[in-house]
Amino acid sequence: MNFQTSSKTQEDIMKKSHDILRTTEDIFYREIAREWLEYSEFRLKESSYAKYRSIMNKYLLPAFGNDCISQLTTDRVAEFLKNLRAQETKTIRKRLSPQYINGILTVFRETSYYSTSRGFPFPCNFRYLSQKTEKKECSVFTHEESRRLASYLLEDVDLYKAGILLCFFTGIRLGELCALKWEDIHLEEQMLTISHTMQRLAVTDIGGQRTKIVITAPKTSSSKREIPLPDFLFEIVKKFYCSEKEAFF
């Protein structure tokens, strides 16, 4: 008999038996939140998990961690969102955008779904809590600004200028450029393959909060794509080719 497995099974049974006796009035949000984070760690992409954990630690646990589930009413959450709208970020003294606040609300809603599945439904009605967002106009270069930038980049081209030119003329994102490898640049086909992106993620270790750089697949399958390189751009990129280097930079 495997005593370790038996012991684990007994622990699970005791935990479930204990939960049956509990109600929304004696289980705290912090318990549900931590369980949900543990559950989500293996279900989400690393970048999404890092974002959700940051939101949890920065906003949700300080606000609701010591509240019982029964206290998480619509009015209570609405007051929290009102305070968020008036709050300024410490770094740039700028108020949180409605989009970001909706992101915080999304994480809170996910924990409510998990809590309901555990038999502890939130008394909060999320239907009336989403923040109204306005679509911002995208700022783009004028024709003259584009001409001046291209003229500067094409003069005495180094590897960094070549990277900016790739972004400028192909539309690849900065994270995609940073993750670019020479194996993604097909010299014979004069083609560029985008299959990865680079991100800086917040991580928590013994020494406190730190960041790390990770290279992952793009967020959506449509972000994986092949891009033909114009002749002039292909000739620039080819000058920097080095068979001994793996990364473009």
Short mmCIF file of C-alpha atoms in Angstrom, two decimals, residues 22-177:
data_model
loop_
_atom_site.label_atom_id
_atom_site.label_comp_id
_atom_site.label_asym_id
_atom_site.label_seq_id
_atom_site.Cartn_x
_atom_site.Cartn_y
_atom_site.Cartn_z
CA ARG A 22 -18.34 26.28 5.92
CA THR A 23 -20.47 29.05 4.45
CA THR A 24 -19.88 32.32 2.61
CA GLU A 25 -19.90 33.98 6.03
CA ASP A 26 -16.80 32.22 7.32
CA ILE A 27 -14.60 31.73 4.26
CA PHE A 28 -12.35 34.65 3.33
CA TYR A 29 -11.67 36.05 -0.13
CA ARG A 30 -7.91 35.58 0.35
CA GLU A 31 -8.45 31.81 0.66
CA ILE A 32 -10.41 31.63 -2.59
CA ALA A 33 -7.97 33.96 -4.34
CA ARG A 34 -4.91 31.88 -3.43
CA GLU A 35 -6.61 28.65 -4.43
CA TRP A 36 -7.59 30.19 -7.76
CA LEU A 37 -4.03 31.38 -8.39
CA GLU A 38 -2.69 27.88 -7.72
CA TYR A 39 -5.30 26.44 -10.08
CA SER A 40 -4.56 29.04 -12.78
CA GLU A 41 -0.78 28.69 -12.72
CA PHE A 42 -0.88 25.53 -14.83
CA ARG A 43 -3.85 26.60 -16.95
CA LEU A 44 -2.69 30.00 -18.18
CA LYS A 45 0.24 31.21 -20.23
CA GLU A 46 3.09 32.44 -18.05
CA SER A 47 2.57 36.04 -19.17
CA SER A 48 -1.17 35.95 -18.36
CA TYR A 49 -0.54 34.33 -14.99
CA ALA A 50 2.07 36.96 -14.08
CA LYS A 51 -0.37 39.73 -15.01
CA TYR A 52 -3.22 38.20 -12.99
CA ARG A 53 -1.00 37.58 -9.97
CA SER A 54 0.22 41.18 -10.07
CA ILE A 55 -3.36 42.49 -10.16
CA MET A 56 -4.30 40.17 -7.32
CA ASN A 57 -1.43 41.25 -5.06
CA LYS A 58 -1.60 44.95 -5.91
CA TYR A 59 -5.35 45.60 -5.91
CA LEU A 60 -7.67 42.74 -4.98
CA LEU A 61 -6.05 41.20 -1.90
CA PRO A 62 -5.41 44.58 -0.21
CA ALA A 63 -9.05 45.55 -0.83
CA PHE A 64 -10.90 42.28 -0.20
CA GLY A 65 -8.42 39.84 1.35
CA ASN A 66 -9.88 40.04 4.86
CA ASP A 67 -13.51 40.12 3.70
CA CYS A 68 -15.77 37.10 3.94
CA ILE A 69 -17.38 36.05 0.66
CA SER A 70 -20.78 37.17 1.97
CA GLN A 71 -19.43 40.75 2.25
CA LEU A 72 -18.56 41.01 -1.46
CA THR A 73 -21.79 42.72 -2.46
CA THR A 74 -22.42 44.77 -5.58
CA ASP A 75 -22.26 48.00 -3.54
CA ARG A 76 -18.98 46.95 -1.92
CA VAL A 77 -17.35 46.22 -5.28
CA ALA A 78 -18.82 49.36 -6.88
CA GLU A 79 -17.20 51.46 -4.13
CA PHE A 80 -13.88 49.71 -4.79
CA LEU A 81 -14.12 50.55 -8.51
CA LYS A 82 -15.02 54.16 -7.69
CA ASN A 83 -11.85 54.45 -5.60
CA LEU A 84 -9.81 52.92 -8.42
CA ARG A 85 -11.09 55.54 -10.85
CA ALA A 86 -9.89 58.29 -8.51
CA GLN A 87 -6.56 56.62 -7.81
CA GLU A 88 -3.34 57.77 -9.47
CA THR A 89 -0.42 55.48 -10.27
CA LYS A 90 2.61 56.20 -8.12
CA THR A 91 5.09 56.21 -10.99
CA ILE A 92 3.57 58.58 -13.56
CA ARG A 93 0.84 60.31 -11.52
CA LYS A 94 -1.78 59.21 -14.01
CA ARG A 95 -5.20 57.76 -13.31
CA LEU A 96 -5.94 54.15 -14.17
CA SER A 97 -7.64 53.77 -17.55
CA PRO A 98 -11.14 52.25 -17.81
CA GLN A 99 -9.57 49.41 -19.81
CA TYR A 100 -7.15 48.61 -16.99
CA ILE A 101 -9.89 48.80 -14.36
CA ASN A 102 -11.95 46.38 -16.44
CA GLY A 103 -8.91 44.10 -16.43
CA ILE A 104 -8.89 44.18 -12.62
CA LEU A 105 -12.62 43.45 -12.61
CA THR A 106 -12.05 40.51 -14.97
CA VAL A 107 -9.64 38.88 -12.51
CA PHE A 108 -12.10 39.47 -9.66
CA ARG A 109 -14.91 37.94 -11.73
CA GLU A 110 -12.76 34.87 -12.48
CA THR A 111 -12.25 34.30 -8.76
CA SER A 112 -16.01 34.57 -8.26
CA TYR A 113 -16.60 31.83 -10.85
CA TYR A 114 -14.08 29.63 -9.07
CA SER A 115 -15.66 30.40 -5.69
CA THR A 116 -19.10 29.48 -7.03
CA SER A 117 -17.73 26.16 -8.29
CA ARG A 118 -16.52 25.51 -4.74
CA GLY A 119 -19.99 26.20 -3.35
CA PHE A 120 -19.37 29.78 -2.18
CA PRO A 121 -21.15 32.16 -4.62
CA PHE A 122 -20.42 35.89 -4.48
CA PRO A 123 -23.48 38.07 -3.72
CA CYS A 124 -22.15 40.54 -6.32
CA ASN A 125 -23.95 41.21 -9.62
CA PHE A 126 -21.24 41.96 -12.18
CA ARG A 127 -23.68 42.99 -14.90
CA TYR A 128 -23.71 46.62 -13.78
CA LEU A 129 -20.04 47.04 -12.88
CA SER A 130 -18.09 47.14 -16.17
CA GLN A 131 -16.46 50.49 -16.91
CA LYS A 132 -17.38 52.38 -20.06
CA THR A 133 -14.39 52.62 -22.38
CA GLU A 134 -13.70 55.00 -25.23
CA LYS A 135 -11.83 53.91 -28.32
CA LYS A 136 -8.70 56.00 -28.65
CA GLU A 137 -7.55 57.22 -32.02
CA CYS A 138 -4.27 55.68 -33.12
CA SER A 139 -1.49 58.24 -33.49
CA VAL A 140 0.48 57.73 -36.71
CA PHE A 141 3.35 59.50 -38.45
CA THR A 142 2.55 62.04 -41.11
CA HIS A 143 3.98 61.47 -44.59
CA GLU A 144 6.72 64.01 -43.89
CA GLU A 145 7.59 62.47 -40.51
CA SER A 146 7.79 59.02 -42.13
CA ARG A 147 10.09 60.36 -44.85
CA ARG A 148 12.42 62.04 -42.35
CA LEU A 149 12.60 58.96 -40.11
CA ALA A 150 13.31 56.63 -43.03
CA SER A 151 15.97 59.01 -44.33
CA TYR A 152 17.73 59.00 -40.94
CA LEU A 153 17.53 55.22 -40.52
CA LEU A 154 18.89 54.52 -44.00
CA GLU A 155 22.00 56.62 -43.36
CA ASP A 156 24.98 54.68 -41.92
CA VAL A 157 22.80 51.69 -41.04
CA ASP A 158 23.88 49.64 -38.02
CA LEU A 159 22.16 46.59 -36.51
CA TYR A 160 19.87 48.69 -34.31
CA LYS A 161 18.76 50.87 -37.20
CA ALA A 162 18.17 47.69 -39.21
CA GLY A 163 15.87 46.46 -36.44
CA ILE A 164 13.87 49.70 -36.43
CA LEU A 165 13.64 49.54 -40.23
CA LEU A 166 12.22 46.02 -39.94
CA CYS A 167 9.51 47.29 -37.58
CA PHE A 168 8.86 50.36 -39.71
CA PHE A 169 8.46 48.60 -43.05
CA THR A 170 6.99 45.23 -42.02
CA GLY A 171 4.80 46.19 -39.04
CA ILE A 172 6.30 43.64 -36.63
CA ARG A 173 5.99 44.46 -32.94
CA LEU A 174 8.90 45.37 -30.68
CA GLY A 175 8.60 42.11 -28.70
CA GLU A 176 8.62 40.15 -31.97
CA LEU A 177 11.75 41.98 -33.11
#
